[in-house]
mmCIF file of C-alpha atoms in Angstrom:
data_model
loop_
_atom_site.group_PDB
_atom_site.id
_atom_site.type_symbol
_atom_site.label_atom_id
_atom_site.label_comp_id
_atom_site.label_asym_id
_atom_site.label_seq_id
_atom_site.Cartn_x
_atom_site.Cartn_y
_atom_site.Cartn_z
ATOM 1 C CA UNK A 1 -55.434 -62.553 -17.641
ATOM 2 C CA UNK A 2 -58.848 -61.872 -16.271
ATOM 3 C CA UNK A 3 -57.627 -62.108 -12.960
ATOM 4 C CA UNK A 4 -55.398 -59.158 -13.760
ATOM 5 C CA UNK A 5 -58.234 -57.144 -15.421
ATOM 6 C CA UNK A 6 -60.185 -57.491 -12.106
ATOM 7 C CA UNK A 7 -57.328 -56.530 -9.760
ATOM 8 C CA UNK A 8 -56.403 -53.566 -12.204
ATOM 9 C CA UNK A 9 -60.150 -52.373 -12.151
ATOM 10 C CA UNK A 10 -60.230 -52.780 -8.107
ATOM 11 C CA UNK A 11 -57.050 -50.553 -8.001
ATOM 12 C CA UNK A 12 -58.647 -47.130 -9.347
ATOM 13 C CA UNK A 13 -60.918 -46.181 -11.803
ATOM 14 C CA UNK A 14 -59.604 -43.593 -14.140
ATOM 15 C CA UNK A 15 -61.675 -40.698 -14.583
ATOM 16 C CA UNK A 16 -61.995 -38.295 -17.802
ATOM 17 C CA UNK A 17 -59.951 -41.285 -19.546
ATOM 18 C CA UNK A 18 -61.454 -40.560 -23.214
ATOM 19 C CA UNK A 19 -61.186 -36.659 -22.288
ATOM 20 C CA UNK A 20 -57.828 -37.096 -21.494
ATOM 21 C CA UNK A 21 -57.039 -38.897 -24.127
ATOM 22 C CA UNK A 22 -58.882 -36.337 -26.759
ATOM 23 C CA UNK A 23 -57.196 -33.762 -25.051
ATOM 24 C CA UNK A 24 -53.758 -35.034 -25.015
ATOM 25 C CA UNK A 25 -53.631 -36.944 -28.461
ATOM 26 C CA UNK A 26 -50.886 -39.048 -28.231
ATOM 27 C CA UNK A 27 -48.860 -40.679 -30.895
ATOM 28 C CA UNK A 28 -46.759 -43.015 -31.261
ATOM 29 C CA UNK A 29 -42.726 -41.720 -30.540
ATOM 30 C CA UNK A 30 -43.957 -38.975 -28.696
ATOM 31 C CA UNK A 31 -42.828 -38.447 -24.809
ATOM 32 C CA UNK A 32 -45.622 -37.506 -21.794
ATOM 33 C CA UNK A 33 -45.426 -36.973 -18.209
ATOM 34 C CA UNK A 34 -48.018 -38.150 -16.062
ATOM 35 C CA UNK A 35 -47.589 -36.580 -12.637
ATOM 36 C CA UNK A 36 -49.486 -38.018 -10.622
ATOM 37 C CA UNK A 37 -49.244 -41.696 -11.366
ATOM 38 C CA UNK A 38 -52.008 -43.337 -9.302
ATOM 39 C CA UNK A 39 -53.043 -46.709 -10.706
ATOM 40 C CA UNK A 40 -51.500 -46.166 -13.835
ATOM 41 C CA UNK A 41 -55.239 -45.955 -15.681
ATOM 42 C CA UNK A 42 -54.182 -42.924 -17.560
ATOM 43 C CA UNK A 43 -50.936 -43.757 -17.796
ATOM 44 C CA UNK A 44 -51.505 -47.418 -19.712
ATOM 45 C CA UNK A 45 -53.807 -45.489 -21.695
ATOM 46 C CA UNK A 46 -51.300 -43.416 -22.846
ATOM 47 C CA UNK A 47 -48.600 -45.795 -23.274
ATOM 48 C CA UNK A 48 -50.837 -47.967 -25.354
ATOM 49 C CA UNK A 49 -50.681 -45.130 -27.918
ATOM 50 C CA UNK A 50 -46.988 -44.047 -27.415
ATOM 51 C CA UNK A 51 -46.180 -47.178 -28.472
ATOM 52 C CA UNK A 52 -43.830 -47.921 -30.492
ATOM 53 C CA UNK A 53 -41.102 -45.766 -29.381
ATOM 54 C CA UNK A 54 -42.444 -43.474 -27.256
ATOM 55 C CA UNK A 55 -41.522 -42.734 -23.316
ATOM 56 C CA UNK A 56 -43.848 -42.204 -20.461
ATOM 57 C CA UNK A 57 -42.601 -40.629 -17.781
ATOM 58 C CA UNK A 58 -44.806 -41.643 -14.118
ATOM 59 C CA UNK A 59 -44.358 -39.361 -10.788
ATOM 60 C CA UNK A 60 -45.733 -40.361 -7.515
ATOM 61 C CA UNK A 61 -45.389 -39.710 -4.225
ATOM 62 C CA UNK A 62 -47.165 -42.746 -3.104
ATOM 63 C CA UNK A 63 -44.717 -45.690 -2.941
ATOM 64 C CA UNK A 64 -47.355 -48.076 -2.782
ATOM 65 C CA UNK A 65 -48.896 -46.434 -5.974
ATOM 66 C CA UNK A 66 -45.508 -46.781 -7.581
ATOM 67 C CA UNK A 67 -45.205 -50.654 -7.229
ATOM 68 C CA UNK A 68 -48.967 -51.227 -8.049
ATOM 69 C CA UNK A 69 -48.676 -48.713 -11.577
ATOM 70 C CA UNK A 70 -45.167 -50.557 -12.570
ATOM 71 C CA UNK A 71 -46.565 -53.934 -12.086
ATOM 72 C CA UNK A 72 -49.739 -52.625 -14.412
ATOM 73 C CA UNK A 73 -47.528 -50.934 -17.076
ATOM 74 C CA UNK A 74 -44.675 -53.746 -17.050
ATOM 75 C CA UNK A 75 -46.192 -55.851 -20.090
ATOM 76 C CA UNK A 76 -45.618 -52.432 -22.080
ATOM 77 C CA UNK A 77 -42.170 -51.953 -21.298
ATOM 78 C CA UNK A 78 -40.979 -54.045 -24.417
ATOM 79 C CA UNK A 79 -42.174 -51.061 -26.996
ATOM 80 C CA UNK A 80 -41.428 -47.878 -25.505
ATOM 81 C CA UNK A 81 -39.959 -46.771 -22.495
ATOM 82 C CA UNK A 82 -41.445 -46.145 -19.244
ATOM 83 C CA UNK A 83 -39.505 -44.292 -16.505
ATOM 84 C CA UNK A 84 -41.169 -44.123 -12.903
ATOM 85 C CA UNK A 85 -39.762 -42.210 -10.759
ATOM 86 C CA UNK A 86 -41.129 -41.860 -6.445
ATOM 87 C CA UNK A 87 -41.319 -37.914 -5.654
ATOM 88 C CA UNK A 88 -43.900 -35.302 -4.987
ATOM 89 C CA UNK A 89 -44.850 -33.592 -8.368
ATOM 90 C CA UNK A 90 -43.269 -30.520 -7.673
ATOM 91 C CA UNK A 91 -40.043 -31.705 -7.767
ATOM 92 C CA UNK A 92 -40.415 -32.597 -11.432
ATOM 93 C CA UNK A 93 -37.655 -29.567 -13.001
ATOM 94 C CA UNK A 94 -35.183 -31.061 -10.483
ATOM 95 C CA UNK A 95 -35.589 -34.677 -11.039
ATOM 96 C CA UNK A 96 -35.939 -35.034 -14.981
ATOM 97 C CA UNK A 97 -32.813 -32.662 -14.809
ATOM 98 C CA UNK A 98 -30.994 -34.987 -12.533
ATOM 99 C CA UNK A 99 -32.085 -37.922 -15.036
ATOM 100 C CA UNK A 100 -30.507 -36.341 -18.219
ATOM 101 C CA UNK A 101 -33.407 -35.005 -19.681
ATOM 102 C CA UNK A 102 -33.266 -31.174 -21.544
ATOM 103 C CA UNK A 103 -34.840 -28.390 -19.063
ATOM 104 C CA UNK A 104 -37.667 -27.476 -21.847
ATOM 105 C CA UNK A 105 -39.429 -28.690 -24.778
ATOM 106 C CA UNK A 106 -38.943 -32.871 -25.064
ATOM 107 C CA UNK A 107 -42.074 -33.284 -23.505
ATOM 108 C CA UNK A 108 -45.478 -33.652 -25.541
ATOM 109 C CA UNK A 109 -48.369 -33.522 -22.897
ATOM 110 C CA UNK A 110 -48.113 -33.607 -19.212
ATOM 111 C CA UNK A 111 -51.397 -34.838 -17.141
ATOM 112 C CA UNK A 112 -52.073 -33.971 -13.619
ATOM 113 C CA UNK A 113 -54.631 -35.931 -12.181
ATOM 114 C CA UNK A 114 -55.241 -33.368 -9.173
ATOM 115 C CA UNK A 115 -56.930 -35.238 -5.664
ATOM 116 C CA UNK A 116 -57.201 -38.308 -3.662
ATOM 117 C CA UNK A 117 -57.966 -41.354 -5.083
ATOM 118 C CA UNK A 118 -60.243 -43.890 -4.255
ATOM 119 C CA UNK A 119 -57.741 -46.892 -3.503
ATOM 120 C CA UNK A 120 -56.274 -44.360 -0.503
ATOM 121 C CA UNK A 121 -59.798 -43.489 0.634
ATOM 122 C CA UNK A 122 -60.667 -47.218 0.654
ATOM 123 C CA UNK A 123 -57.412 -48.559 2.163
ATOM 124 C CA UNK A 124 -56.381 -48.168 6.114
ATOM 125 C CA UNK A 125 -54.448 -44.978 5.405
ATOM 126 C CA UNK A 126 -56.036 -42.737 7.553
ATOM 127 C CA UNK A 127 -58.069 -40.129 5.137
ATOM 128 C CA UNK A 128 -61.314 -41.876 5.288
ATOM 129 C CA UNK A 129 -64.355 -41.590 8.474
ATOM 130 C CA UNK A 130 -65.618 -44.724 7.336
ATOM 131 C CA UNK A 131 -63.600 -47.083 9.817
ATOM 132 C CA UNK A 132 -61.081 -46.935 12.992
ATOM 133 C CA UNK A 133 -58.422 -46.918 11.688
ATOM 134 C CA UNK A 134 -54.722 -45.072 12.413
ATOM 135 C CA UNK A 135 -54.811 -41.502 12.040
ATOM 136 C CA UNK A 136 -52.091 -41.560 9.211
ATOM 137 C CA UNK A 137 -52.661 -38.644 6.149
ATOM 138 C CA UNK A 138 -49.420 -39.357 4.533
ATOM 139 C CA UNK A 139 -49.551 -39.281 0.537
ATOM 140 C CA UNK A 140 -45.822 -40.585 0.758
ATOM 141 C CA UNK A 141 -45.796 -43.056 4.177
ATOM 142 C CA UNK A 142 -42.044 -43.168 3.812
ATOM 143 C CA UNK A 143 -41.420 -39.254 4.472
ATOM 144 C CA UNK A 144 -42.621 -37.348 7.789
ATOM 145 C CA UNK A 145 -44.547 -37.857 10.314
ATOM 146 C CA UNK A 146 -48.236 -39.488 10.745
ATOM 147 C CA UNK A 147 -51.226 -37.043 11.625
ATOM 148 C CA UNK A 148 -51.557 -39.081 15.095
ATOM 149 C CA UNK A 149 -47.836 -38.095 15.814
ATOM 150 C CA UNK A 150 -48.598 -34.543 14.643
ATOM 151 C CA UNK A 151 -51.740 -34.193 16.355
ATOM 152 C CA UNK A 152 -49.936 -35.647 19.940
ATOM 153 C CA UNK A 153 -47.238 -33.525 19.388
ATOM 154 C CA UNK A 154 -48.646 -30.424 18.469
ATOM 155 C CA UNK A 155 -50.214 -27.647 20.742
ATOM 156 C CA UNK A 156 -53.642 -26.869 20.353
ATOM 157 C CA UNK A 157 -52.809 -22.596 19.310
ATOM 158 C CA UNK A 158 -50.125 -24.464 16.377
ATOM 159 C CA UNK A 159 -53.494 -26.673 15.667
ATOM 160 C CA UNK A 160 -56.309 -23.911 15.404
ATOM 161 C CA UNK A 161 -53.302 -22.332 12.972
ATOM 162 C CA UNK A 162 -52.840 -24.863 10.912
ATOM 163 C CA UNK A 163 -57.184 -25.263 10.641
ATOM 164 C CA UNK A 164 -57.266 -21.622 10.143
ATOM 165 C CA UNK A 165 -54.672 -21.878 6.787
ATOM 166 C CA UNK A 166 -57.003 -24.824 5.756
ATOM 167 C CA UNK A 167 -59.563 -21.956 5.213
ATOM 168 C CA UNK A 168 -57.299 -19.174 3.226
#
């Protein structure tokens, strides 16, 4: 058990948790979305206290973020239901639709934990300058291509572009 705590904590640390959490006010029964899954900090959070009964709903585009948050939220699986589901946020309307779920109104609070977080920064994914490592930038490292392909495959007019929309 405290070997779990520790690898949990290494993961992520949530930020705004008791914010969130006064913000949001979940209850038990009730059904919330949390968008951008992570660690699953917020997430267990919120599941503790959707409990009994309730659903959580976890999107992320990071696969590897998808394995680590249902490993962390499986022990709560046995009183509510948790659904995660591997796609960029935006798709959300689409996918819930495609899973059954009404187009408006079943869900109680959504969260949107906006930015990188620390576990991609500290792991060789290629958004830190803290180490060599491969030139990657992929939130989802099953979809497109890697910055180093982009980068070797892109002139350098398309590049000062693409810097200059950085900017807008």
């Amino acid at each position: 058990l405290e070997f779990r705590r520790v690898l949990f904590r290494s993961y992520h640390t949530s930020v705004l948790l008791e914010e969130v959490l006064e913000f949001l006010q979940p209850q038990s029964g009730e059904t919330m979305c949390d968008l951008t899954l992570g660690g699953a900090g917020h997430s267990y959070a919120l599941a503790q206290r959707l409990s009994p009964n309730g659903t959580l709903i976890g999107i992320d585009r990071d696969p590897e973020a998808l394995q680590f948050a249902k490993t962390r939220l499986e022990p709560l699986q046995t009183s509510l239901s948790i659904i995660l589901i591997h796609t960029a946020f935006e798709n959300i309307r689409s996918v819930l639709e495609d899973k059954g779920f009404p187009k408006k109104g079943f869900l109680d609070g959504v969260l949107f934990d906006l930015g990188v977080s620390s576990r991609q920064l500290d792991t060789a994914r290629g958004f830190s300058f803290r180490r060599e490592e491969q030139l990657d930038m992929r939130m989802d490292t099953t979809q497109g291509i890697t910055a180093e392909q982009w980068l070797a495959t892109t002139g350098e007019i398309e590049i000062a572009r693409e810097i200059g929309r950085a900017h807008v």
